[in-house]
PDB file of C-alpha atoms in Angstrom:
ATOM      1  CA  UNK A 201      -0.026  -0.136   0.077  1.00 46.00           C
ATOM      2  CA  UNK A 202       2.879   2.412  -0.126  1.00 53.00           C
ATOM      3  CA  UNK A 203       4.787   3.888   2.655  1.00 69.00           C
ATOM      4  CA  UNK A 204       2.359   6.904   3.534  1.00 88.00           C
ATOM      5  CA  UNK A 205       0.042   6.603   6.469  1.00 95.00           C
ATOM      6  CA  UNK A 206      -3.764   7.138   5.927  1.00 98.00           C
ATOM      7  CA  UNK A 207      -4.999   9.189   8.782  1.00 98.00           C
ATOM      8  CA  UNK A 208      -8.404   8.273  10.173  1.00 98.00           C
ATOM      9  CA  UNK A 209     -11.044   9.849  12.225  1.00 98.00           C
ATOM     10  CA  UNK A 210     -13.874   7.944  14.021  1.00 98.00           C
ATOM     11  CA  UNK A 211     -17.297   9.672  14.394  1.00 98.00           C
ATOM     12  CA  UNK A 212     -19.546   7.882  16.754  1.00 97.00           C
ATOM     13  CA  UNK A 213     -18.076   5.665  19.456  1.00 98.00           C
ATOM     14  CA  UNK A 214     -20.239   2.860  20.305  1.00 96.00           C
ATOM     15  CA  UNK A 215     -19.561  -0.852  20.461  1.00 95.00           C
ATOM     16  CA  UNK A 216     -19.006  -1.166  16.502  1.00 97.00           C
ATOM     17  CA  UNK A 217     -16.408   1.706  16.451  1.00 98.00           C
ATOM     18  CA  UNK A 218     -14.593  -0.041  19.386  1.00 98.00           C
ATOM     19  CA  UNK A 219     -14.291  -3.116  17.260  1.00 98.00           C
ATOM     20  CA  UNK A 220     -13.379  -1.173  14.151  1.00 98.00           C
ATOM     21  CA  UNK A 221     -10.647   0.600  16.222  1.00 98.00           C
ATOM     22  CA  UNK A 222      -9.373  -2.649  17.318  1.00 98.00           C
ATOM     23  CA  UNK A 223      -8.753  -3.724  13.831  1.00 98.00           C
ATOM     24  CA  UNK A 224      -7.347  -0.300  12.798  1.00 98.00           C
ATOM     25  CA  UNK A 225      -4.311  -0.594  14.927  1.00 96.00           C
ATOM     26  CA  UNK A 226      -3.582  -3.969  13.084  1.00 97.00           C
ATOM     27  CA  UNK A 227      -3.183  -2.279   9.675  1.00 96.00           C
ATOM     28  CA  UNK A 228       0.224  -1.045   8.593  1.00 89.00           C
ATOM     29  CA  UNK A 229       0.202   2.581   7.597  1.00 95.00           C
ATOM     30  CA  UNK A 230      -3.375   3.340   9.322  1.00 98.00           C
ATOM     31  CA  UNK A 231      -3.227   5.948  12.140  1.00 98.00           C
ATOM     32  CA  UNK A 232      -5.973   7.036  14.248  1.00 98.00           C
ATOM     33  CA  UNK A 233      -5.882  10.648  14.362  1.00 98.00           C
ATOM     34  CA  UNK A 234      -9.191  12.014  15.832  1.00 98.00           C
ATOM     35  CA  UNK A 235     -12.223  10.466  17.299  1.00 98.00           C
ATOM     36  CA  UNK A 236     -15.610  12.561  18.033  1.00 98.00           C
ATOM     37  CA  UNK A 237     -18.464  11.894  20.454  1.00 98.00           C
ATOM     38  CA  UNK A 238     -21.114  14.631  21.628  1.00 95.00           C
ATOM     39  CA  UNK A 239     -20.024  13.553  25.121  1.00 96.00           C
ATOM     40  CA  UNK A 240     -16.093  14.672  25.694  1.00 97.00           C
ATOM     41  CA  UNK A 241     -15.640  12.160  28.416  1.00 98.00           C
ATOM     42  CA  UNK A 242     -16.415   9.441  26.136  1.00 97.00           C
ATOM     43  CA  UNK A 243     -14.363  10.720  23.486  1.00 98.00           C
ATOM     44  CA  UNK A 244     -11.229  11.017  25.787  1.00 98.00           C
ATOM     45  CA  UNK A 245     -12.037   7.585  27.176  1.00 98.00           C
ATOM     46  CA  UNK A 246     -12.209   5.961  23.594  1.00 98.00           C
ATOM     47  CA  UNK A 247      -9.319   8.140  22.196  1.00 98.00           C
ATOM     48  CA  UNK A 248      -7.133   7.079  25.384  1.00 98.00           C
ATOM     49  CA  UNK A 249      -7.958   3.538  24.890  1.00 98.00           C
ATOM     50  CA  UNK A 250      -6.998   3.542  21.132  1.00 98.00           C
ATOM     51  CA  UNK A 251      -4.169   6.080  21.081  1.00 97.00           C
ATOM     52  CA  UNK A 252      -6.044   8.702  19.172  1.00 98.00           C
ATOM     53  CA  UNK A 253      -4.058  11.884  18.794  1.00 98.00           C
ATOM     54  CA  UNK A 254      -7.056  14.075  19.282  1.00 98.00           C
ATOM     55  CA  UNK A 255     -10.628  13.844  20.943  1.00 98.00           C
ATOM     56  CA  UNK A 256     -13.416  16.119  20.117  1.00 98.00           C
ATOM     57  CA  UNK A 257     -16.983  16.682  21.663  1.00 97.00           C
ATOM     58  CA  UNK A 258     -18.291  17.876  18.237  1.00 97.00           C
ATOM     59  CA  UNK A 259     -18.458  15.842  14.767  1.00 98.00           C
ATOM     60  CA  UNK A 260     -18.010  19.200  12.870  1.00 98.00           C
ATOM     61  CA  UNK A 261     -14.548  19.869  14.829  1.00 98.00           C
ATOM     62  CA  UNK A 262     -13.336  16.311  13.526  1.00 98.00           C
ATOM     63  CA  UNK A 263     -14.696  17.257  10.011  1.00 98.00           C
ATOM     64  CA  UNK A 264     -12.621  20.681  10.193  1.00 98.00           C
ATOM     65  CA  UNK A 265      -9.278  18.887  11.505  1.00 98.00           C
ATOM     66  CA  UNK A 266      -6.998  19.183   8.426  1.00 98.00           C
ATOM     67  CA  UNK A 267      -5.081  16.153   9.181  1.00 98.00           C
ATOM     68  CA  UNK A 268      -7.852  13.807   8.985  1.00 98.00           C
ATOM     69  CA  UNK A 269      -8.124  11.939   5.668  1.00 98.00           C
ATOM     70  CA  UNK A 270     -10.892   9.619   5.977  1.00 98.00           C
ATOM     71  CA  UNK A 271     -13.892   9.419   8.490  1.00 99.00           C
ATOM     72  CA  UNK A 272     -15.485   6.227   9.589  1.00 98.00           C
ATOM     73  CA  UNK A 273     -19.066   6.841  10.718  1.00 98.00           C
ATOM     74  CA  UNK A 274     -20.468   4.728  13.229  1.00 98.00           C
ATOM     75  CA  UNK A 275     -23.302   6.742  14.461  1.00 97.00           C
ATOM     76  CA  UNK A 276     -27.052   5.310  14.399  1.00 95.00           C
ATOM     77  CA  UNK A 277     -28.511   4.640  11.153  1.00 96.00           C
ATOM     78  CA  UNK A 278     -30.784   8.017  10.979  1.00 96.00           C
ATOM     79  CA  UNK A 279     -27.629  10.212  11.057  1.00 97.00           C
ATOM     80  CA  UNK A 280     -25.623   8.136   8.200  1.00 98.00           C
ATOM     81  CA  UNK A 281     -26.654  10.311   5.326  1.00 98.00           C
ATOM     82  CA  UNK A 282     -26.252  13.853   6.923  1.00 98.00           C
ATOM     83  CA  UNK A 283     -22.882  13.108   8.390  1.00 98.00           C
ATOM     84  CA  UNK A 284     -21.609  11.387   5.144  1.00 98.00           C
ATOM     85  CA  UNK A 285     -22.458  14.474   3.028  1.00 98.00           C
ATOM     86  CA  UNK A 286     -21.203  16.971   5.617  1.00 98.00           C
ATOM     87  CA  UNK A 287     -17.957  14.949   5.609  1.00 98.00           C
ATOM     88  CA  UNK A 288     -17.501  14.554   1.851  1.00 98.00           C
ATOM     89  CA  UNK A 289     -18.390  18.574   1.561  1.00 98.00           C
ATOM     90  CA  UNK A 290     -15.526  19.185   4.190  1.00 98.00           C
ATOM     91  CA  UNK A 291     -13.059  17.291   1.785  1.00 98.00           C
ATOM     92  CA  UNK A 292     -12.947  14.036   3.760  1.00 98.00           C
ATOM     93  CA  UNK A 293     -13.157  10.585   2.274  1.00 99.00           C
ATOM     94  CA  UNK A 294     -15.743   8.445   4.011  1.00 99.00           C
ATOM     95  CA  UNK A 295     -16.486   4.807   4.962  1.00 99.00           C
ATOM     96  CA  UNK A 296     -19.996   4.821   6.508  1.00 98.00           C
ATOM     97  CA  UNK A 297     -21.425   1.800   8.407  1.00 98.00           C
ATOM     98  CA  UNK A 298     -24.526   0.250   6.769  1.00 97.00           C
ATOM     99  CA  UNK A 299     -27.007   0.785   5.935  1.00 97.00           C
ATOM    100  CA  UNK A 300     -25.474   3.963   4.323  1.00 98.00           C
ATOM    101  CA  UNK A 301     -29.198   5.340   4.199  1.00 98.00           C
ATOM    102  CA  UNK A 302     -32.847   4.549   5.107  1.00 97.00           C
ATOM    103  CA  UNK A 303     -34.226   5.286   1.669  1.00 97.00           C
ATOM    104  CA  UNK A 304     -32.881   4.956  -2.080  1.00 98.00           C
ATOM    105  CA  UNK A 305     -33.168   8.631  -2.528  1.00 98.00           C
ATOM    106  CA  UNK A 306     -31.039   9.681   0.277  1.00 98.00           C
ATOM    107  CA  UNK A 307     -28.353   6.885  -0.771  1.00 98.00           C
ATOM    108  CA  UNK A 308     -28.360   8.508  -4.142  1.00 98.00           C
ATOM    109  CA  UNK A 309     -27.877  11.910  -2.487  1.00 98.00           C
ATOM    110  CA  UNK A 310     -24.726  10.503  -0.796  1.00 98.00           C
ATOM    111  CA  UNK A 311     -23.280   9.162  -3.951  1.00 98.00           C
ATOM    112  CA  UNK A 312     -23.877  12.380  -5.739  1.00 98.00           C
ATOM    113  CA  UNK A 313     -21.793  14.102  -2.883  1.00 98.00           C
ATOM    114  CA  UNK A 314     -19.001  11.813  -3.270  1.00 98.00           C
ATOM    115  CA  UNK A 315     -18.822  12.494  -7.014  1.00 98.00           C
ATOM    116  CA  UNK A 316     -19.276  16.200  -6.744  1.00 98.00           C
ATOM    117  CA  UNK A 317     -16.733  16.607  -4.159  1.00 98.00           C
ATOM    118  CA  UNK A 318     -14.281  14.112  -5.870  1.00 98.00           C
ATOM    119  CA  UNK A 319     -13.779  12.226  -2.439  1.00 98.00           C
ATOM    120  CA  UNK A 320     -13.768   8.382  -1.810  1.00 99.00           C
ATOM    121  CA  UNK A 321     -17.220   6.894  -0.364  1.00 99.00           C
ATOM    122  CA  UNK A 322     -17.782   3.233   0.557  1.00 98.00           C
ATOM    123  CA  UNK A 323     -20.642   1.804   2.468  1.00 98.00           C
ATOM    124  CA  UNK A 324     -18.879  -0.454   5.243  1.00 98.00           C
ATOM    125  CA  UNK A 325     -20.003  -3.888   4.008  1.00 97.00           C
ATOM    126  CA  UNK A 326     -16.881  -5.549   5.767  1.00 97.00           C
ATOM    127  CA  UNK A 327     -18.480  -9.143   4.724  1.00 98.00           C
ATOM    128  CA  UNK A 328     -17.339  -8.344   1.103  1.00 98.00           C
ATOM    129  CA  UNK A 329     -13.822  -8.172   1.962  1.00 98.00           C
ATOM    130  CA  UNK A 330     -13.266 -11.132   4.395  1.00 98.00           C
ATOM    131  CA  UNK A 331     -11.190 -13.790   3.011  1.00 98.00           C
ATOM    132  CA  UNK A 332     -13.701 -16.618   3.041  1.00 97.00           C
ATOM    133  CA  UNK A 333     -16.167 -14.670   1.180  1.00 97.00           C
ATOM    134  CA  UNK A 334     -13.541 -13.733  -1.406  1.00 98.00           C
ATOM    135  CA  UNK A 335     -12.216 -17.056  -1.981  1.00 98.00           C
ATOM    136  CA  UNK A 336     -16.071 -18.418  -2.276  1.00 98.00           C
ATOM    137  CA  UNK A 337     -16.831 -15.717  -4.691  1.00 98.00           C
ATOM    138  CA  UNK A 338     -13.835 -16.803  -6.736  1.00 97.00           C
ATOM    139  CA  UNK A 339     -14.446 -20.310  -6.806  1.00 97.00           C
ATOM    140  CA  UNK A 340     -18.146 -19.650  -7.886  1.00 98.00           C
ATOM    141  CA  UNK A 341     -16.989 -17.335 -10.838  1.00 97.00           C
ATOM    142  CA  UNK A 342     -14.681 -20.440 -11.710  1.00 98.00           C
ATOM    143  CA  UNK A 343     -17.815 -22.693 -12.134  1.00 97.00           C
ATOM    144  CA  UNK A 344     -16.655 -25.073  -8.992  1.00 97.00           C
ATOM    145  CA  UNK A 345     -20.597 -25.601  -8.172  1.00 98.00           C
ATOM    146  CA  UNK A 346     -22.034 -24.727 -11.766  1.00 97.00           C
ATOM    147  CA  UNK A 347     -24.742 -22.254 -12.238  1.00 98.00           C
ATOM    148  CA  UNK A 348     -26.093 -20.728  -8.663  1.00 98.00           C
ATOM    149  CA  UNK A 349     -29.770 -21.691  -8.440  1.00 98.00           C
ATOM    150  CA  UNK A 350     -30.508 -21.332  -4.655  1.00 98.00           C
ATOM    151  CA  UNK A 351     -29.402 -19.303  -1.727  1.00 98.00           C
ATOM    152  CA  UNK A 352     -30.397 -19.690   1.738  1.00 98.00           C
ATOM    153  CA  UNK A 353     -29.229 -17.242   4.171  1.00 98.00           C
ATOM    154  CA  UNK A 354     -30.407 -15.993   7.773  1.00 97.00           C
ATOM    155  CA  UNK A 355     -29.124 -13.373  10.299  1.00 98.00           C
ATOM    156  CA  UNK A 356     -31.129 -13.801  13.348  1.00 97.00           C
ATOM    157  CA  UNK A 357     -30.700 -13.623  17.264  1.00 96.00           C
ATOM    158  CA  UNK A 358     -32.676 -12.796  20.289  1.00 95.00           C
ATOM    159  CA  UNK A 359     -32.407  -9.219  20.839  1.00 93.00           C
ATOM    160  CA  UNK A 360     -33.337  -7.537  24.230  1.00 89.00           C
ATOM    161  CA  UNK A 361     -35.361  -4.288  23.974  1.00 86.00           C
ATOM    162  CA  UNK A 362     -34.063  -3.273  27.536  1.00 81.00           C
ATOM    163  CA  UNK A 363     -30.588  -3.942  26.585  1.00 81.00           C
ATOM    164  CA  UNK A 364     -30.314  -2.670  23.016  1.00 85.00           C
ATOM    165  CA  UNK A 365     -32.748   0.285  22.687  1.00 87.00           C
ATOM    166  CA  UNK A 366     -31.187   1.424  19.487  1.00 89.00           C
ATOM    167  CA  UNK A 367     -32.230  -1.901  17.754  1.00 93.00           C
ATOM    168  CA  UNK A 368     -35.836  -1.190  18.624  1.00 94.00           C
ATOM    169  CA  UNK A 369     -35.954   2.453  18.228  1.00 93.00           C
ATOM    170  CA  UNK A 370     -37.715   3.567  15.200  1.00 92.00           C
ATOM    171  CA  UNK A 371     -36.372   7.091  15.421  1.00 90.00           C
ATOM    172  CA  UNK A 372     -32.993   5.743  14.951  1.00 91.00           C
ATOM    173  CA  UNK A 373     -33.735   3.478  11.948  1.00 93.00           C
ATOM    174  CA  UNK A 374     -33.978   0.412  14.141  1.00 94.00           C
ATOM    175  CA  UNK A 375     -35.431  -2.966  13.184  1.00 97.00           C
ATOM    176  CA  UNK A 376     -34.632  -6.273  11.521  1.00 98.00           C
ATOM    177  CA  UNK A 377     -34.309  -5.233   7.945  1.00 98.00           C
ATOM    178  CA  UNK A 378     -32.029  -2.250   8.071  1.00 97.00           C
ATOM    179  CA  UNK A 379     -29.785  -3.416  10.973  1.00 96.00           C
ATOM    180  CA  UNK A 380     -29.219  -7.109   9.753  1.00 97.00           C
ATOM    181  CA  UNK A 381     -31.425  -8.019   6.926  1.00 98.00           C
ATOM    182  CA  UNK A 382     -29.174  -6.085   4.644  1.00 98.00           C
ATOM    183  CA  UNK A 383     -26.530  -8.926   5.175  1.00 98.00           C
ATOM    184  CA  UNK A 384     -28.318 -11.960   3.655  1.00 98.00           C
ATOM    185  CA  UNK A 385     -29.651  -9.393   0.744  1.00 98.00           C
ATOM    186  CA  UNK A 386     -25.998  -8.472   0.174  1.00 98.00           C
ATOM    187  CA  UNK A 387     -24.975 -12.092  -0.375  1.00 98.00           C
ATOM    188  CA  UNK A 388     -27.870 -12.629  -2.971  1.00 98.00           C
ATOM    189  CA  UNK A 389     -27.120  -9.511  -4.826  1.00 98.00           C
ATOM    190  CA  UNK A 390     -23.297 -10.100  -4.994  1.00 98.00           C
ATOM    191  CA  UNK A 391     -23.753 -13.611  -6.249  1.00 98.00           C
ATOM    192  CA  UNK A 392     -26.941 -13.284  -8.457  1.00 98.00           C
ATOM    193  CA  UNK A 393     -27.157  -9.631  -9.191  1.00 98.00           C
ATOM    194  CA  UNK A 394     -30.465  -7.557  -9.066  1.00 98.00           C
ATOM    195  CA  UNK A 395     -33.565  -9.731  -9.011  1.00 98.00           C
ATOM    196  CA  UNK A 396     -36.460  -9.894 -11.300  1.00 98.00           C
ATOM    197  CA  UNK A 397     -38.764  -9.868  -8.201  1.00 98.00           C
ATOM    198  CA  UNK A 398     -39.089  -9.291  -4.642  1.00 98.00           C
ATOM    199  CA  UNK A 399     -41.662 -10.628  -2.194  1.00 98.00           C
ATOM    200  CA  UNK A 400     -41.427 -10.016   1.644  1.00 98.00           C
ATOM    201  CA  UNK A 401     -43.153 -10.171   4.874  1.00 98.00           C
ATOM    202  CA  UNK A 402     -42.971  -9.083   8.335  1.00 98.00           C
ATOM    203  CA  UNK A 403     -43.915  -9.426  11.904  1.00 98.00           C
ATOM    204  CA  UNK A 404     -43.797  -5.827  13.362  1.00 96.00           C
ATOM    205  CA  UNK A 405     -43.331  -4.162  16.692  1.00 95.00           C
ATOM    206  CA  UNK A 406     -46.097  -1.761  18.331  1.00 92.00           C
ATOM    207  CA  UNK A 407     -43.914   0.973  17.062  1.00 92.00           C
ATOM    208  CA  UNK A 408     -43.941  -0.435  13.742  1.00 92.00           C
ATOM    209  CA  UNK A 409     -40.591  -1.492  13.101  1.00 95.00           C
ATOM    210  CA  UNK A 410     -40.063  -5.217  11.686  1.00 97.00           C
ATOM    211  CA  UNK A 411     -39.001  -7.620  14.422  1.00 97.00           C
ATOM    212  CA  UNK A 412     -38.559 -10.292  11.638  1.00 98.00           C
ATOM    213  CA  UNK A 413     -38.641 -10.037   8.064  1.00 98.00           C
ATOM    214  CA  UNK A 414     -38.656 -13.051   5.292  1.00 98.00           C
ATOM    215  CA  UNK A 415     -37.778 -12.427   1.792  1.00 98.00           C
ATOM    216  CA  UNK A 416     -37.699 -14.401  -1.408  1.00 98.00           C
ATOM    217  CA  UNK A 417     -35.630 -12.782  -4.377  1.00 98.00           C
ATOM    218  CA  UNK A 418     -36.641 -14.164  -7.817  1.00 98.00           C
ATOM    219  CA  UNK A 419     -34.198 -14.454 -10.613  1.00 98.00           C
ATOM    220  CA  UNK A 420     -34.334 -15.896 -14.177  1.00 97.00           C
ATOM    221  CA  UNK A 421     -33.507 -19.369 -13.150  1.00 97.00           C
ATOM    222  CA  UNK A 422     -32.485 -18.803  -9.410  1.00 98.00           C
ATOM    223  CA  UNK A 423     -34.138 -17.893  -5.943  1.00 98.00           C
ATOM    224  CA  UNK A 424     -32.779 -16.643  -2.717  1.00 98.00           C
ATOM    225  CA  UNK A 425     -34.810 -17.437   0.369  1.00 98.00           C
ATOM    226  CA  UNK A 426     -33.488 -14.929   3.202  1.00 98.00           C
ATOM    227  CA  UNK A 427     -34.438 -14.335   6.622  1.00 98.00           C
ATOM    228  CA  UNK A 428     -33.711 -11.580   9.252  1.00 98.00           C
ATOM    229  CA  UNK A 429     -34.840 -11.326  12.918  1.00 98.00           C
ATOM    230  CA  UNK A 430     -34.013  -9.567  16.244  1.00 97.00           C
ATOM    231  CA  UNK A 431     -36.433 -11.708  18.173  1.00 96.00           C
ATOM    232  CA  UNK A 432     -35.520 -15.240  17.224  1.00 96.00           C
ATOM    233  CA  UNK A 433     -32.419 -17.204  16.656  1.00 96.00           C
ATOM    234  CA  UNK A 434     -31.337 -19.155  13.509  1.00 95.00           C
ATOM    235  CA  UNK A 435     -28.301 -21.359  12.470  1.00 95.00           C
ATOM    236  CA  UNK A 436     -26.836 -18.686  10.537  1.00 96.00           C
ATOM    237  CA  UNK A 437     -25.003 -20.676   8.181  1.00 96.00           C
ATOM    238  CA  UNK A 438     -25.480 -19.666   4.440  1.00 98.00           C
ATOM    239  CA  UNK A 439     -26.059 -22.309   1.632  1.00 98.00           C
ATOM    240  CA  UNK A 440     -25.088 -21.560  -1.906  1.00 98.00           C
ATOM    241  CA  UNK A 441     -26.529 -24.345  -4.100  1.00 98.00           C
ATOM    242  CA  UNK A 442     -25.534 -24.684  -7.931  1.00 98.00           C
ATOM    243  CA  UNK A 443     -26.195 -27.400 -10.735  1.00 97.00           C
ATOM    244  CA  UNK A 444     -22.857 -29.341  -9.707  1.00 97.00           C
ATOM    245  CA  UNK A 445     -22.505 -28.795  -6.022  1.00 97.00           C
ATOM    246  CA  UNK A 446     -22.966 -26.494  -3.135  1.00 98.00           C
ATOM    247  CA  UNK A 447     -21.174 -24.304  -0.636  1.00 98.00           C
ATOM    248  CA  UNK A 448     -21.774 -23.976   2.976  1.00 98.00           C
ATOM    249  CA  UNK A 449     -20.360 -20.824   4.746  1.00 98.00           C
ATOM    250  CA  UNK A 450     -20.074 -21.713   8.450  1.00 97.00           C
ATOM    251  CA  UNK A 451     -22.013 -19.820  11.199  1.00 97.00           C
ATOM    252  CA  UNK A 452     -21.934 -16.825  11.510  1.00 97.00           C
ATOM    253  CA  UNK A 453     -21.631 -16.949   7.756  1.00 98.00           C
ATOM    254  CA  UNK A 454     -21.121 -12.970   7.345  1.00 97.00           C
ATOM    255  CA  UNK A 455     -17.949 -13.396   9.142  1.00 96.00           C
ATOM    256  CA  UNK A 456     -17.018 -17.117   8.285  1.00 96.00           C
ATOM    257  CA  UNK A 457     -13.392 -18.167   8.606  1.00 96.00           C
ATOM    258  CA  UNK A 458     -14.195 -21.510   6.913  1.00 97.00           C
ATOM    259  CA  UNK A 459     -16.637 -22.968   4.580  1.00 98.00           C
ATOM    260  CA  UNK A 460     -17.338 -26.482   3.065  1.00 98.00           C
ATOM    261  CA  UNK A 461     -17.480 -27.527  -0.534  1.00 98.00           C
ATOM    262  CA  UNK A 462     -19.905 -30.432  -1.708  1.00 98.00           C
ATOM    263  CA  UNK A 463     -19.875 -31.930  -4.980  1.00 96.00           C
ATOM    264  CA  UNK A 464     -22.742 -34.199  -5.887  1.00 89.00           C
ATOM    265  CA  UNK A 465     -23.644 -34.429  -2.318  1.00 88.00           C
ATOM    266  CA  UNK A 466     -20.378 -35.682  -1.171  1.00 90.00           C
ATOM    267  CA  UNK A 467     -18.269 -33.415   1.108  1.00 91.00           C
ATOM    268  CA  UNK A 468     -15.023 -32.568  -0.942  1.00 93.00           C
ATOM    269  CA  UNK A 469     -13.079 -30.165   1.414  1.00 96.00           C
ATOM    270  CA  UNK A 470     -13.273 -27.591   4.048  1.00 97.00           C
ATOM    271  CA  UNK A 471     -11.346 -24.393   3.546  1.00 98.00           C
ATOM    272  CA  UNK A 472     -10.321 -22.277   6.523  1.00 98.00           C
ATOM    273  CA  UNK A 473      -9.380 -18.671   5.859  1.00 98.00           C
ATOM    274  CA  UNK A 474      -9.196 -16.713   8.937  1.00 97.00           C
ATOM    275  CA  UNK A 475      -9.775 -12.859   8.909  1.00 97.00           C
ATOM    276  CA  UNK A 476      -7.377 -10.542  10.375  1.00 98.00           C
ATOM    277  CA  UNK A 477      -8.694  -9.289  13.610  1.00 97.00           C
ATOM    278  CA  UNK A 478     -12.320  -9.103  14.035  1.00 97.00           C
ATOM    279  CA  UNK A 479     -12.436  -8.708  10.159  1.00 97.00           C
ATOM    280  CA  UNK A 480     -13.060  -4.964   9.761  1.00 98.00           C
ATOM    281  CA  UNK A 481      -9.263  -4.839   8.802  1.00 98.00           C
ATOM    282  CA  UNK A 482      -9.962  -6.118   5.271  1.00 98.00           C
ATOM    283  CA  UNK A 483     -12.378  -3.234   4.419  1.00 98.00           C
ATOM    284  CA  UNK A 484      -9.959  -0.857   6.002  1.00 98.00           C
ATOM    285  CA  UNK A 485      -7.104  -1.973   3.680  1.00 98.00           C
ATOM    286  CA  UNK A 486      -9.532  -1.745   0.686  1.00 98.00           C
ATOM    287  CA  UNK A 487     -10.165   1.913   1.650  1.00 98.00           C
ATOM    288  CA  UNK A 488      -6.520   2.882   2.016  1.00 98.00           C
ATOM    289  CA  UNK A 489      -5.812   0.934  -1.364  1.00 97.00           C
ATOM    290  CA  UNK A 490      -8.388   3.322  -3.277  1.00 98.00           C
ATOM    291  CA  UNK A 491      -7.119   6.228  -1.519  1.00 98.00           C
ATOM    292  CA  UNK A 492      -3.717   5.691  -2.396  1.00 97.00           C
ATOM    293  CA  UNK A 493      -4.857   5.166  -6.060  1.00 96.00           C
ATOM    294  CA  UNK A 494      -6.824   8.285  -6.294  1.00 97.00           C
ATOM    295  CA  UNK A 495     -10.048   6.380  -6.490  1.00 98.00           C
ATOM    296  CA  UNK A 496     -13.337   7.631  -5.232  1.00 98.00           C
ATOM    297  CA  UNK A 497     -14.997   4.111  -5.058  1.00 98.00           C
ATOM    298  CA  UNK A 498     -14.116   0.477  -4.597  1.00 98.00           C
ATOM    299  CA  UNK A 499     -14.258  -1.847  -7.467  1.00 98.00           C
ATOM    300  CA  UNK A 500     -15.454  -4.528  -4.877  1.00 98.00           C
ATOM    301  CA  UNK A 501     -18.221  -2.644  -3.422  1.00 98.00           C
ATOM    302  CA  UNK A 502     -18.818   0.265  -6.019  1.00 98.00           C
ATOM    303  CA  UNK A 503     -21.168   3.321  -5.619  1.00 98.00           C
ATOM    304  CA  UNK A 504     -23.515   1.446  -8.091  1.00 98.00           C
ATOM    305  CA  UNK A 505     -23.449  -1.684  -5.872  1.00 98.00           C
ATOM    306  CA  UNK A 506     -24.519   0.538  -2.860  1.00 98.00           C
ATOM    307  CA  UNK A 507     -27.280   2.067  -4.932  1.00 98.00           C
ATOM    308  CA  UNK A 508     -28.526  -1.270  -6.057  1.00 98.00           C
ATOM    309  CA  UNK A 509     -28.751  -2.754  -2.764  1.00 98.00           C
ATOM    310  CA  UNK A 510     -30.367   0.116  -1.363  1.00 98.00           C
ATOM    311  CA  UNK A 511     -32.969   0.042  -4.008  1.00 98.00           C
ATOM    312  CA  UNK A 512     -33.725  -3.661  -3.286  1.00 98.00           C
ATOM    313  CA  UNK A 513     -33.912  -2.594   0.536  1.00 98.00           C
ATOM    314  CA  UNK A 514     -36.147   0.133  -0.472  1.00 98.00           C
ATOM    315  CA  UNK A 515     -38.747  -2.306  -2.403  1.00 98.00           C
ATOM    316  CA  UNK A 516     -38.797  -4.493   0.775  1.00 98.00           C
ATOM    317  CA  UNK A 517     -39.514  -1.486   3.124  1.00 98.00           C
ATOM    318  CA  UNK A 518     -42.445  -0.539   1.000  1.00 97.00           C
ATOM    319  CA  UNK A 519     -43.716  -4.004   0.907  1.00 98.00           C
ATOM    320  CA  UNK A 520     -43.654  -4.509   4.572  1.00 98.00           C
ATOM    321  CA  UNK A 521     -44.750  -0.876   5.230  1.00 96.00           C
ATOM    322  CA  UNK A 522     -41.906   0.438   6.994  1.00 95.00           C
ATOM    323  CA  UNK A 523     -41.479   4.308   7.100  1.00 91.00           C
ATOM    324  CA  UNK A 524     -38.894   6.617   9.000  1.00 86.00           C
ATOM    325  CA  UNK A 525     -39.039  10.120   9.607  1.00 72.00           C
TER     326      UNK A 525
END
């Protein structure tokens, strides 16, 4: 990646930011320059833990920091669009946690801001960059299981409304679809592309967020059966079946360090490809490579990929009757 260090800022200092920062320190030529929280004490504690050079009690102050090159946005969903655009307009590159927006129109606004300001933007789909998924995609492209005709993927767990209020908070963009449903939708999209038809049903909370949503994506000669839930568990394995065999990504599939290959119902092999750290490291390296090569988007998770997935989610959102302020 060259010798020059890339200077990072982190906005929003919750649990996912902690996991991200833990991986950032593993990356050569990555430097945590600044962190920001609306609570200065939280910023100082977080910054001290990860050796940040500066801590701010204002997101705007971080955006104004001339040394920060790229901002990782890890705030609640409802603030992603505003902060991404503000950072881009401040001349910063941006890695924004998923979902990048709660509507397709807002996702389009973010991409337009990236292009207008000639700054790098990527939605933080870390799963796209982990070694096991990269290897599976390459093997499927090489035809090892033939033509893919069925995908089954879940992301489900039993969440607690008292312990994780954000997850159940409609004002913050909570619910199963936007928090975790995007993962199985991503897998279907990255393997099969944009679907011909989408069907979705949900069970709702009293505040109208979706507690669980089941989805079928219909393609010319394939189907994806997908599920997301914040009130019930699943095995969280992903099965990708083709005309010659199948691949099973081990649980939890979205950060699997291994997968199994079956040909004609016989297990051929298990491949183990551990991620570096938690796994955020691989998307960090992709961002740095793009920035050092003067790219404003990743070839692996492009602006168009972001928009396509947002449009799929928007269709499901409309079908199950979700709305956000």
